[in-house]
């Protein structure tokens, strides 16, 4: 392992660092408030009534005239009003306003300056991980910041990202003329477009391009079919032995790439030898742009045939791409569960870097230590406040960045340049310390808040406890590749029902797994132990899914939602009854 190039986080802030952090944070917060104070969301949403009243009572009428003279308002007045009157917010307060972008027609006067000055660059659509409906968020173009661009690592790059969109918002003027157009798409898609200036109006011209050092032409990123999207990225990457870096959004996407590559090995190698594209579903609309960039490479095909498919051999990808040095993806939280399987394909010397702490709402943190997949430096572009998980869930329990305590757990609450105010992100983090260079908090992602088995009523069980329990019994069950949990109500009382895909084969002592799973859950959660003993909760169950189920699930979800590839996540707890039935149909064994 290469030693880290960053200093370890310090446990306690010095007085000097604390003052620096406070000044920097309050300066940013003041700018955000002044920039977004005159938006329609602030002026019209009931959650801001006390805030606006506090400002009016402290300032002259001219200073608070809607849309004017925000610079005349004292910074201290703004900060005090923010701290004492802005409540915690959720999507419920945001939704009626952001839905204006989906109205037909979308009128310019209704959406201009809605959350931030001007109009958004795109509308981000969340992946709906928890099983709820997808949420949408307005995303505006801002001056270059520190958070939204992962570090470049150089060399030939396979960047697996999608440029597809759900639909296009057409903003109309008073005479029904179209003033501007922007896409509704995945947050990752919109961010890539914004970083590289790839406006949807330019799509016809960019389809012929290949970005510098990229293995895949831009046209590949416009393929909607999930399987074909990944395979075409793989095809161009396989054809280039010089590949050094691979970017995927999530670790699970990387595993899907490997699984499809194994399935289609012979077809892919034959295509590289002949220079002919495979006849994959859903690529006809971009074939004319891709074919001229794909040439016969018989010598590379011979190299790949000599290596052969994975066949269970460790370090397979290092043999395919001798210069491949790093995989970049989100691999914290539940996505860390597939790291052992990734390591099997990568070999012991390949590096894995985090993409950062990313949410659809905002970029929460940048990578702190590239060699630690779950260590992030809080953003300098938006405001992060910390809701102590042991206190009442109100704004009065919020802790400022310079007052958090190392080792304590907090829920992330954000105020963003895109017009979200004290928005509950729902993520729990642990403070790992502070950057000794500037005092910024360094975070570890722990779990999602309140996304556990709530309908079982009796034991409140966290995602982390559910995850840790299944991985604690791998010596009995076998290596877990991926899993999800449902409420198993086939027999009463209800119980935790694990749906598991194992990496190789089920272990020879798998018949002991359910008992050991019970022990693990009881050890981590006394509430589970009590509920089991009182008969309020049944023993957990484990059903084994056929190989490739989770990869198929992501493909199915992409096609079902008609969304871009790459951002479909499988939640720790699966509530969607349709998705549950889909999973049940692929059970091959119950232990």
Coordinates of C-alpha atoms in Angstrom, one line a residue:
X1 CA 0.0 0.0 0.0
X2 CA 1.3 3.4 -1.0
X3 CA 1.5 5.7 2.1
X4 CA -1.0 8.5 2.3
X5 CA 0.1 11.9 1.1
X6 CA -2.3 13.8 3.4
X7 CA -1.8 14.4 7.2
X8 CA -4.1 12.4 9.4
X9 CA -7.1 14.3 10.8
X10 CA -6.5 16.0 14.1
X11 CA -8.9 15.1 16.9
X12 CA -9.3 18.6 18.3
X13 CA -9.3 22.0 16.7
X14 CA -6.8 24.6 17.9
X15 CA -8.3 28.0 18.7
X16 CA -6.6 29.4 15.6
X17 CA -8.1 26.7 13.3
X18 CA -11.5 27.1 15.0
X19 CA -11.5 30.8 14.3
X20 CA -10.5 30.2 10.7
X21 CA -13.2 27.6 10.2
X22 CA -15.9 29.9 11.7
X23 CA -14.9 32.9 9.7
X24 CA -14.8 30.9 6.4
X25 CA -18.1 29.2 7.1
X26 CA -20.0 32.3 8.2
X27 CA -18.5 34.2 5.2
X28 CA -19.9 31.5 2.8
X29 CA -23.2 31.4 4.6
X30 CA -23.6 35.1 4.4
X31 CA -22.9 35.0 0.6
X32 CA -25.4 32.2 0.1
X33 CA -28.1 34.0 2.1
X34 CA -27.6 37.3 0.2
X35 CA -27.6 35.5 -3.2
X36 CA -30.7 33.5 -2.6
X37 CA -32.7 35.8 -0.3
X38 CA -34.8 37.3 -3.1
X39 CA -35.8 34.0 -4.7
X40 CA -39.4 33.0 -5.0
X41 CA -38.9 30.0 -2.7
X42 CA -37.8 32.3 0.1
X43 CA -40.4 34.9 -0.6
X44 CA -43.3 32.5 -0.9
X45 CA -42.7 29.4 1.2
X46 CA -44.2 29.5 4.7
X47 CA -41.0 28.1 6.3
X48 CA -39.3 31.4 5.7
X49 CA -42.0 33.7 7.2
X50 CA -40.2 34.1 10.6
X51 CA -36.9 34.6 8.8
X52 CA -38.2 37.4 6.7
X53 CA -40.0 39.0 9.6
X54 CA -36.8 38.9 11.7
X55 CA -34.9 40.7 8.9
X56 CA -37.7 43.3 8.5
X57 CA -37.7 44.0 12.2
X58 CA -34.0 44.6 12.2
X59 CA -33.5 46.6 9.0
X60 CA -34.8 49.6 7.2
X61 CA -37.7 49.0 4.7
X62 CA -35.3 49.8 1.8
X63 CA -32.9 47.1 2.9
X64 CA -35.6 44.4 2.8
X65 CA -37.5 45.5 -0.3
X66 CA -38.0 42.2 -2.1
X67 CA -35.3 41.7 -4.7
X68 CA -33.3 44.9 -3.8
X69 CA -30.5 46.2 -1.6
X70 CA -29.5 42.9 0.1
X71 CA -26.1 44.3 0.5
X72 CA -27.5 46.9 2.9
X73 CA -28.5 44.2 5.4
X74 CA -25.9 43.7 8.1
X75 CA -24.2 40.3 7.9
X76 CA -24.8 39.8 11.7
X77 CA -28.5 40.4 11.1
X78 CA -28.6 37.7 8.4
X79 CA -26.7 35.2 10.4
X80 CA -28.7 35.7 13.5
X81 CA -32.0 35.5 11.6
X82 CA -30.8 32.3 9.9
X83 CA -29.8 30.6 13.1
X84 CA -32.9 31.5 15.1
X85 CA -35.7 31.2 12.6
X86 CA -34.8 28.9 9.7
X87 CA -36.3 25.4 10.6
X88 CA -35.1 22.1 9.4
X89 CA -36.6 21.4 5.9
X90 CA -37.5 18.3 3.9
X91 CA -38.5 17.6 0.4
X92 CA -42.1 18.3 1.3
X93 CA -41.4 22.1 1.4
X94 CA -39.3 22.0 -1.7
X95 CA -41.6 19.9 -3.9
X96 CA -44.4 22.3 -4.7
X97 CA -41.9 24.8 -6.1
X98 CA -39.6 22.5 -8.0
X99 CA -42.6 20.8 -9.6
X100 CA -43.2 24.1 -11.5
X101 CA -40.5 23.0 -13.9
X102 CA -42.6 20.0 -14.8
X103 CA -45.7 22.1 -15.7
X104 CA -46.8 22.3 -19.3
X105 CA -46.2 24.9 -20.4
X106 CA -43.3 25.9 -18.2
X107 CA -43.6 29.7 -18.0
X108 CA -40.5 31.8 -17.6
X109 CA -42.1 34.1 -15.1
X110 CA -43.0 31.1 -12.9
X111 CA -39.6 29.6 -12.7
X112 CA -37.1 32.5 -13.0
X113 CA -35.2 33.0 -9.8
X114 CA -37.1 30.2 -8.2
X115 CA -34.4 28.8 -5.9
X116 CA -31.3 30.8 -7.1
X117 CA -30.9 33.6 -9.5
X118 CA -31.8 32.9 -13.1
X119 CA -32.7 29.5 -14.4
X120 CA -31.2 26.0 -13.7
X121 CA -28.7 24.3 -16.0
X122 CA -30.5 21.0 -15.4
X123 CA -33.0 19.3 -13.2
X124 CA -31.5 16.4 -11.2
X125 CA -33.6 13.3 -10.6
X126 CA -32.7 11.2 -7.7
X127 CA -32.4 7.4 -8.0
X128 CA -35.1 6.7 -5.4
X129 CA -32.9 4.3 -3.5
X130 CA -35.2 3.9 -0.5
X131 CA -38.1 2.7 -2.7
X132 CA -39.9 6.0 -2.7
X133 CA -40.6 8.1 -5.7
X134 CA -37.7 9.8 -7.3
X135 CA -37.1 13.4 -6.2
X136 CA -36.1 16.3 -8.5
X137 CA -33.7 19.2 -7.7
X138 CA -32.9 22.3 -9.6
X139 CA -29.2 22.6 -10.3
X140 CA -27.7 26.0 -11.3
X141 CA -24.4 26.9 -12.9
X142 CA -22.1 28.5 -10.3
X143 CA -18.5 29.8 -10.4
X144 CA -16.0 27.0 -10.3
X145 CA -15.8 25.5 -6.8
X146 CA -13.8 22.8 -5.0
X147 CA -16.3 20.0 -4.8
X148 CA -17.8 19.1 -8.1
X149 CA -14.8 17.9 -10.0
X150 CA -13.0 14.6 -9.0
X151 CA -9.2 14.7 -9.1
X152 CA -7.7 13.9 -12.5
X153 CA -5.4 10.9 -12.4
X154 CA -4.1 11.2 -16.0
X155 CA -3.5 8.5 -18.6
X156 CA -6.1 6.7 -20.7
X157 CA -9.5 6.7 -19.0
X158 CA -12.6 4.7 -19.2
X159 CA -15.3 7.0 -17.9
X160 CA -18.6 5.2 -17.5
X161 CA -21.1 8.0 -17.4
X162 CA -24.4 8.5 -19.1
X163 CA -25.5 11.6 -21.0
X164 CA -29.1 10.5 -21.5
X165 CA -32.1 12.4 -20.1
X166 CA -35.7 11.7 -19.1
X167 CA -37.1 14.7 -21.0
X168 CA -36.4 18.3 -21.7
X169 CA -37.9 21.3 -20.0
X170 CA -38.8 24.0 -22.4
X171 CA -39.2 27.4 -20.8
X172 CA -41.6 29.7 -22.6
X173 CA -41.9 33.4 -22.7
X174 CA -45.0 35.6 -22.6
X175 CA -45.6 35.0 -26.3
X176 CA -45.2 31.2 -26.0
X177 CA -41.8 31.3 -27.6
X178 CA -39.2 28.9 -26.3
X179 CA -36.5 30.9 -24.4
X180 CA -34.3 28.1 -23.2
X181 CA -34.2 24.3 -22.8
X182 CA -32.5 22.1 -20.2
X183 CA -32.7 18.4 -19.3
X184 CA -34.2 16.4 -16.5
X185 CA -31.6 13.8 -15.9
X186 CA -29.5 12.0 -13.3
X187 CA -27.4 14.3 -11.1
X188 CA -24.2 12.6 -12.4
X189 CA -25.3 13.2 -16.0
X190 CA -26.1 16.9 -15.4
X191 CA -22.9 17.4 -13.5
X192 CA -20.8 15.9 -16.3
X193 CA -22.6 18.1 -18.8
X194 CA -22.1 21.2 -16.8
X195 CA -18.4 20.6 -16.1
X196 CA -17.7 20.1 -19.8
X197 CA -20.1 22.6 -21.2
X198 CA -22.1 19.8 -23.0
X199 CA -25.4 21.6 -23.3
X200 CA -28.2 19.5 -24.8
X201 CA -28.3 21.9 -27.8
X202 CA -24.8 20.8 -28.7
X203 CA -25.6 17.1 -28.6
X204 CA -25.7 16.7 -32.4
X205 CA -22.2 18.1 -32.7
X206 CA -20.7 16.3 -29.7
X207 CA -21.8 12.8 -30.9
X208 CA -18.8 12.8 -33.2
X209 CA -16.3 13.5 -30.5
X210 CA -14.1 11.5 -28.2
X211 CA -12.9 13.4 -25.2
X212 CA -9.1 13.7 -24.6
X213 CA -7.6 10.4 -23.2
X214 CA -11.1 8.8 -23.1
X215 CA -11.4 5.2 -24.5
X216 CA -15.1 5.5 -25.4
X217 CA -16.6 8.0 -27.9
X218 CA -19.1 10.4 -26.5
X219 CA -21.9 8.7 -28.5
X220 CA -21.5 5.6 -26.2
X221 CA -22.8 7.8 -23.3
X222 CA -26.1 8.3 -25.2
X223 CA -27.0 4.6 -25.1
X224 CA -30.0 4.0 -22.8
X225 CA -30.0 0.2 -22.6
X226 CA -28.1 -0.5 -19.4
X227 CA -26.4 -3.7 -20.5
X228 CA -25.5 -2.3 -23.9
X229 CA -24.3 0.9 -22.4
X230 CA -21.8 -0.9 -20.1
X231 CA -20.8 -3.4 -22.8
X232 CA -20.0 -0.7 -25.3
X233 CA -17.8 1.1 -22.8
X234 CA -16.1 -2.2 -22.1
X235 CA -15.6 -2.9 -25.8
X236 CA -13.6 0.2 -26.4
X237 CA -11.7 -0.2 -23.1
X238 CA -10.8 -3.8 -23.9
X239 CA -9.5 -2.6 -27.3
X240 CA -7.0 -0.3 -25.6
X241 CA -4.3 -2.1 -23.6
X242 CA -3.1 1.3 -22.3
X243 CA -6.1 1.8 -20.0
X244 CA -4.9 3.3 -16.7
X245 CA -8.0 4.6 -14.9
X246 CA -11.7 3.5 -14.8
X247 CA -14.4 5.8 -13.4
X248 CA -17.7 4.3 -12.4
X249 CA -20.3 6.1 -10.3
X250 CA -20.8 3.2 -7.8
X251 CA -18.8 0.1 -7.0
X252 CA -21.8 -2.1 -8.0
X253 CA -21.7 -0.6 -11.5
X254 CA -18.1 -1.8 -11.7
X255 CA -19.2 -5.3 -10.8
X256 CA -21.9 -5.2 -13.4
X257 CA -19.2 -4.3 -16.0
X258 CA -17.1 -7.3 -15.0
X259 CA -20.1 -9.6 -15.1
X260 CA -21.2 -8.5 -18.6
X261 CA -17.6 -8.7 -19.8
X262 CA -17.4 -12.3 -18.7
X263 CA -20.7 -13.2 -20.3
X264 CA -19.8 -11.6 -23.6
X265 CA -16.1 -12.4 -23.6
X266 CA -15.9 -14.2 -26.9
X267 CA -18.2 -11.8 -28.7
X268 CA -16.2 -8.8 -27.5
X269 CA -12.9 -10.3 -28.5
X270 CA -14.2 -11.3 -31.9
X271 CA -15.4 -7.7 -32.4
X272 CA -12.0 -6.3 -31.6
X273 CA -10.3 -8.7 -34.0
X274 CA -12.7 -7.8 -36.9
X275 CA -13.4 -4.2 -36.1
X276 CA -17.1 -4.8 -36.2
X277 CA -19.5 -3.7 -33.6
X278 CA -21.7 -6.4 -31.9
X279 CA -25.4 -6.2 -32.6
X280 CA -26.3 -5.1 -29.1
X281 CA -29.8 -3.9 -28.3
X282 CA -30.4 -0.1 -28.2
X283 CA -27.3 1.1 -30.1
X284 CA -28.7 1.7 -33.6
X285 CA -29.2 5.4 -33.0
X286 CA -25.5 5.9 -32.3
X287 CA -24.0 3.3 -34.5
X288 CA -23.1 5.7 -37.3
X289 CA -21.0 7.8 -34.8
X290 CA -19.3 4.9 -33.2
X291 CA -18.4 2.6 -36.1
X292 CA -15.8 5.0 -37.7
X293 CA -13.9 5.0 -34.4
X294 CA -13.7 1.3 -34.0
X295 CA -11.0 -0.5 -36.1
X296 CA -9.7 -4.1 -36.4
X297 CA -7.1 -5.0 -33.9
X298 CA -6.1 -8.7 -34.4
X299 CA -3.0 -8.5 -32.3
X300 CA -5.0 -7.1 -29.3
X301 CA -7.6 -9.8 -29.8
X302 CA -4.8 -12.4 -29.7
X303 CA -3.6 -11.0 -26.4
X304 CA -7.1 -11.1 -24.9
X305 CA -7.7 -14.7 -26.1
X306 CA -4.4 -15.8 -24.5
X307 CA -5.6 -14.3 -21.2
X308 CA -9.1 -15.8 -21.5
X309 CA -12.2 -15.1 -19.4
X310 CA -11.9 -14.8 -15.6
X311 CA -12.7 -18.4 -14.7
X312 CA -12.3 -17.6 -11.0
X313 CA -8.7 -16.4 -11.4
X314 CA -7.8 -13.5 -9.1
X315 CA -6.3 -10.4 -10.6
X316 CA -8.0 -10.9 -14.0
X317 CA -8.3 -7.2 -14.8
X318 CA -4.6 -6.6 -14.1
X319 CA -3.7 -9.1 -16.8
X320 CA -6.1 -7.5 -19.3
X321 CA -4.9 -4.0 -18.6
X322 CA -1.3 -4.1 -17.3
X323 CA -1.2 -0.3 -17.0
X324 CA -4.5 -0.1 -15.1
X325 CA -3.6 1.5 -11.8
X326 CA -6.8 2.8 -10.2
X327 CA -10.6 2.3 -10.0
X328 CA -12.6 5.4 -9.0
X329 CA -16.1 4.9 -7.6
X330 CA -18.3 5.4 -4.6
X331 CA -17.5 2.5 -2.3
X332 CA -18.6 3.7 1.2
X333 CA -21.6 2.7 3.2
X334 CA -23.6 -0.2 1.6
X335 CA -21.3 0.1 -1.5
X336 CA -18.4 -1.1 0.6
X337 CA -19.9 -4.6 0.8
X338 CA -18.8 -5.5 -2.7
X339 CA -15.1 -4.4 -2.2
X340 CA -13.9 -8.0 -1.5
X341 CA -15.4 -9.1 -4.9
X342 CA -13.8 -6.1 -6.6
X343 CA -10.5 -6.9 -5.0
X344 CA -10.7 -10.5 -6.4
X345 CA -10.9 -9.2 -10.0
X346 CA -8.4 -6.3 -9.4
X347 CA -5.7 -8.2 -7.5
X348 CA -3.9 -7.0 -4.4
X349 CA -1.9 -4.1 -6.0
X350 CA -4.6 -2.2 -7.8
X351 CA -5.7 1.0 -6.1
X352 CA -9.3 1.9 -5.4
X353 CA -10.1 5.6 -5.0
X354 CA -13.4 7.2 -3.8
X355 CA -15.3 9.5 -6.1
X356 CA -16.3 11.6 -3.1
X357 CA -19.3 12.0 -0.9
X358 CA -22.0 12.6 -3.5
X359 CA -25.8 13.1 -3.2
X360 CA -28.3 14.2 -5.7
X361 CA -28.9 17.3 -3.6
X362 CA -25.3 18.4 -3.4
X363 CA -21.7 17.3 -3.2
X364 CA -21.3 16.8 0.5
X365 CA -17.5 16.2 0.6
X366 CA -14.4 15.8 -1.4
X367 CA -12.0 12.9 -1.1
X368 CA -9.7 13.5 1.9
X369 CA -7.3 10.6 1.6
X370 CA -7.4 8.8 -1.8
X371 CA -6.4 5.6 -0.1
X372 CA -9.3 5.6 2.3
X373 CA -12.6 4.9 0.6
X374 CA -14.7 6.4 3.5
X375 CA -13.0 9.6 4.5
X376 CA -14.3 12.9 3.2
X377 CA -13.5 16.6 3.7
X378 CA -16.7 18.6 4.1
X379 CA -17.6 20.9 1.2
X380 CA -16.4 24.4 0.9
X381 CA -19.1 25.3 -1.7
X382 CA -22.2 24.7 0.4
X383 CA -22.9 24.8 4.1
X384 CA -23.0 21.6 6.1
X385 CA -24.5 21.7 9.6
X386 CA -24.7 18.7 11.9
X387 CA -27.8 17.5 13.7
X388 CA -26.8 15.5 16.8
X389 CA -28.5 12.2 16.5
X390 CA -28.9 11.9 20.3
X391 CA -30.9 15.2 20.5
X392 CA -34.4 16.3 19.5
X393 CA -34.8 16.5 15.7
X394 CA -35.2 20.3 15.5
X395 CA -33.0 23.2 14.3
X396 CA -32.2 24.0 17.9
X397 CA -30.1 20.8 17.9
X398 CA -27.9 21.8 15.0
X399 CA -24.2 22.0 15.6
X400 CA -21.9 24.3 13.6
X401 CA -18.8 22.9 11.9
X402 CA -16.4 24.3 14.4
X403 CA -18.3 22.8 17.4
X404 CA -18.6 19.2 16.3
X405 CA -16.8 16.5 18.3
X406 CA -14.5 13.8 16.9
X407 CA -16.1 10.3 17.2
X408 CA -19.7 11.7 17.5
X409 CA -22.4 10.9 15.0
X410 CA -24.5 13.6 13.3
X411 CA -27.2 13.8 10.6
X412 CA -26.0 16.0 7.6
X413 CA -28.1 19.1 7.1
X414 CA -27.2 21.3 4.1
X415 CA -27.8 24.9 2.8
X416 CA -26.8 25.0 -0.8
X417 CA -26.0 27.4 -3.6
X418 CA -29.0 25.7 -5.4
X419 CA -31.4 27.1 -2.9
X420 CA -31.9 24.4 -0.3
X421 CA -32.1 25.7 3.2
X422 CA -31.3 23.5 6.2
X423 CA -32.3 20.5 4.2
X424 CA -32.2 17.2 6.0
X425 CA -30.1 14.9 3.8
X426 CA -30.9 11.8 5.9
X427 CA -27.3 10.6 6.1
X428 CA -25.5 9.9 9.3
X429 CA -21.8 10.6 9.5
X430 CA -19.2 10.2 12.1
X431 CA -16.6 13.0 12.7
X432 CA -13.2 11.5 12.0
X433 CA -11.4 14.7 13.0
X434 CA -10.4 17.9 11.3
X435 CA -8.0 18.7 8.5
X436 CA -5.0 20.1 10.4
X437 CA -4.3 22.5 7.5
X438 CA -7.5 24.5 7.6
X439 CA -9.8 23.0 10.3
X440 CA -12.4 21.6 8.0
X441 CA -14.3 18.6 9.5
X442 CA -13.4 15.2 8.0
X443 CA -16.3 12.8 7.8
X444 CA -17.0 9.1 7.6
X445 CA -20.3 7.9 6.2
X446 CA -22.2 5.6 8.6
X447 CA -25.7 5.0 7.3
X448 CA -29.0 6.4 6.1
X449 CA -31.2 7.7 8.9
X450 CA -34.6 6.1 9.5
X451 CA -34.4 3.8 6.5
X452 CA -34.5 0.5 8.4
X453 CA -37.2 -2.0 9.2
X454 CA -39.7 0.5 10.5
X455 CA -42.8 -1.5 9.7
X456 CA -41.7 -4.3 12.1
X457 CA -42.6 -1.7 14.8
X458 CA -40.8 -3.2 17.7
X459 CA -37.0 -3.1 17.1
X460 CA -35.6 0.0 15.4
X461 CA -32.8 -1.5 13.4
X462 CA -30.3 0.5 11.4
X463 CA -28.9 -0.1 7.9
X464 CA -25.5 -0.6 9.5
X465 CA -26.7 -3.3 11.9
X466 CA -28.5 -5.1 9.1
X467 CA -25.4 -4.9 6.9
X468 CA -22.8 -5.9 9.6
X469 CA -24.9 -8.9 10.6
X470 CA -24.9 -10.6 7.2
X471 CA -21.2 -10.0 6.7
X472 CA -20.4 -11.3 10.1
X473 CA -21.7 -14.8 9.1
X474 CA -19.8 -15.2 5.8
X475 CA -17.6 -18.0 7.3
X476 CA -20.9 -20.0 7.6
X477 CA -23.0 -18.8 4.7
X478 CA -20.3 -18.1 2.1
X479 CA -18.9 -14.9 0.6
X480 CA -21.7 -12.4 0.2
X481 CA -21.6 -10.5 -3.1
X482 CA -24.7 -8.3 -2.6
X483 CA -27.9 -8.4 -0.5
X484 CA -31.1 -6.6 0.4
X485 CA -33.6 -7.1 3.2
X486 CA -37.4 -7.3 3.1
X487 CA -40.1 -7.8 5.8
X488 CA -40.7 -11.5 5.6
X489 CA -44.3 -12.0 6.6
X490 CA -44.9 -15.4 5.0
X491 CA -45.2 -16.7 8.6
X492 CA -46.1 -14.6 11.6
X493 CA -44.6 -13.0 13.5
X494 CA -42.8 -11.0 10.9
X495 CA -39.0 -11.3 10.5
X496 CA -36.0 -9.8 8.7
X497 CA -35.8 -11.6 5.3
X498 CA -32.4 -11.4 3.7
X499 CA -32.1 -11.9 -0.1
X500 CA -28.5 -12.7 -0.8
X501 CA -26.3 -13.3 -3.8
X502 CA -23.2 -15.2 -2.9
X503 CA -19.9 -14.7 -4.7
X504 CA -19.1 -18.4 -5.4
X505 CA -21.1 -21.1 -3.7
X506 CA -23.1 -21.5 -0.5
X507 CA -20.9 -22.6 2.4
X508 CA -21.0 -26.3 3.6
X509 CA -22.4 -25.2 7.0
X510 CA -25.0 -22.8 5.6
X511 CA -27.7 -24.5 7.6
X512 CA -26.2 -22.8 10.6
X513 CA -26.4 -19.3 9.0
X514 CA -29.8 -18.2 10.2
X515 CA -29.0 -19.0 13.8
X516 CA -25.7 -17.1 13.5
X517 CA -27.5 -14.2 11.9
X518 CA -29.9 -14.1 14.8
X519 CA -27.0 -14.0 17.2
X520 CA -25.3 -11.2 15.2
X521 CA -28.5 -9.1 15.2
X522 CA -29.1 -9.6 18.9
X523 CA -25.5 -8.7 19.7
X524 CA -25.7 -5.4 17.8
X525 CA -29.2 -4.5 18.8
X526 CA -30.7 -5.3 22.3
X527 CA -34.1 -4.3 20.9
X528 CA -34.0 -7.2 18.4
X529 CA -33.0 -9.6 21.2
X530 CA -35.9 -8.5 23.3
X531 CA -38.4 -8.7 20.4
X532 CA -37.2 -12.2 19.6
X533 CA -37.5 -13.4 23.2
X534 CA -41.0 -11.9 23.6
X535 CA -42.2 -13.5 20.3
X536 CA -42.8 -10.1 18.7
X537 CA -40.2 -10.9 16.0
X538 CA -39.5 -14.1 14.2
X539 CA -36.1 -15.6 13.5
X540 CA -34.4 -14.1 10.4
X541 CA -34.6 -15.9 7.1
X542 CA -32.0 -16.1 4.3
X543 CA -32.9 -16.8 0.7
X544 CA -30.2 -17.3 -1.9
X545 CA -30.6 -15.6 -5.3
X546 CA -29.3 -16.9 -8.5
X547 CA -25.9 -15.5 -9.7
X548 CA -26.2 -12.1 -11.5
X549 CA -29.5 -11.2 -9.9
X550 CA -28.5 -7.8 -8.6
X551 CA -26.9 -6.9 -12.0
X552 CA -30.1 -7.9 -13.7
X553 CA -32.1 -5.8 -11.1
X554 CA -30.2 -2.7 -12.0
X555 CA -30.7 -3.3 -15.7
X556 CA -34.4 -3.9 -15.1
X557 CA -34.8 -0.7 -13.0
X558 CA -33.0 1.4 -15.7
X559 CA -35.4 0.1 -18.3
X560 CA -38.5 0.4 -16.1
X561 CA -37.7 4.0 -15.2
X562 CA -36.4 4.9 -18.7
X563 CA -33.6 6.7 -17.0
X564 CA -29.9 7.0 -17.6
X565 CA -27.6 4.1 -16.8
X566 CA -25.3 4.1 -13.9
X567 CA -27.1 5.5 -10.9
X568 CA -29.5 2.7 -9.9
X569 CA -28.8 1.6 -6.4
X570 CA -30.2 -1.4 -4.5
X571 CA -31.3 -0.3 -1.0
X572 CA -30.4 -2.2 2.1
X573 CA -34.1 -2.4 2.8
X574 CA -36.3 -3.1 -0.2
X575 CA -39.8 -1.8 0.3
X576 CA -41.1 -1.7 -3.3
X577 CA -43.6 -4.6 -3.6
X578 CA -43.0 -4.9 -7.4
X579 CA -39.2 -5.1 -6.9
X580 CA -39.7 -7.6 -4.1
X581 CA -41.7 -9.9 -6.3
X582 CA -39.1 -9.5 -9.0
X583 CA -36.4 -10.7 -6.5
X584 CA -38.5 -13.5 -5.1
X585 CA -38.8 -15.0 -8.6
X586 CA -35.0 -15.4 -8.7
X587 CA -34.7 -17.3 -5.4
X588 CA -32.9 -20.6 -5.9
X589 CA -32.5 -21.8 -2.3
X590 CA -33.5 -21.0 1.2
X591 CA -31.1 -21.9 4.0

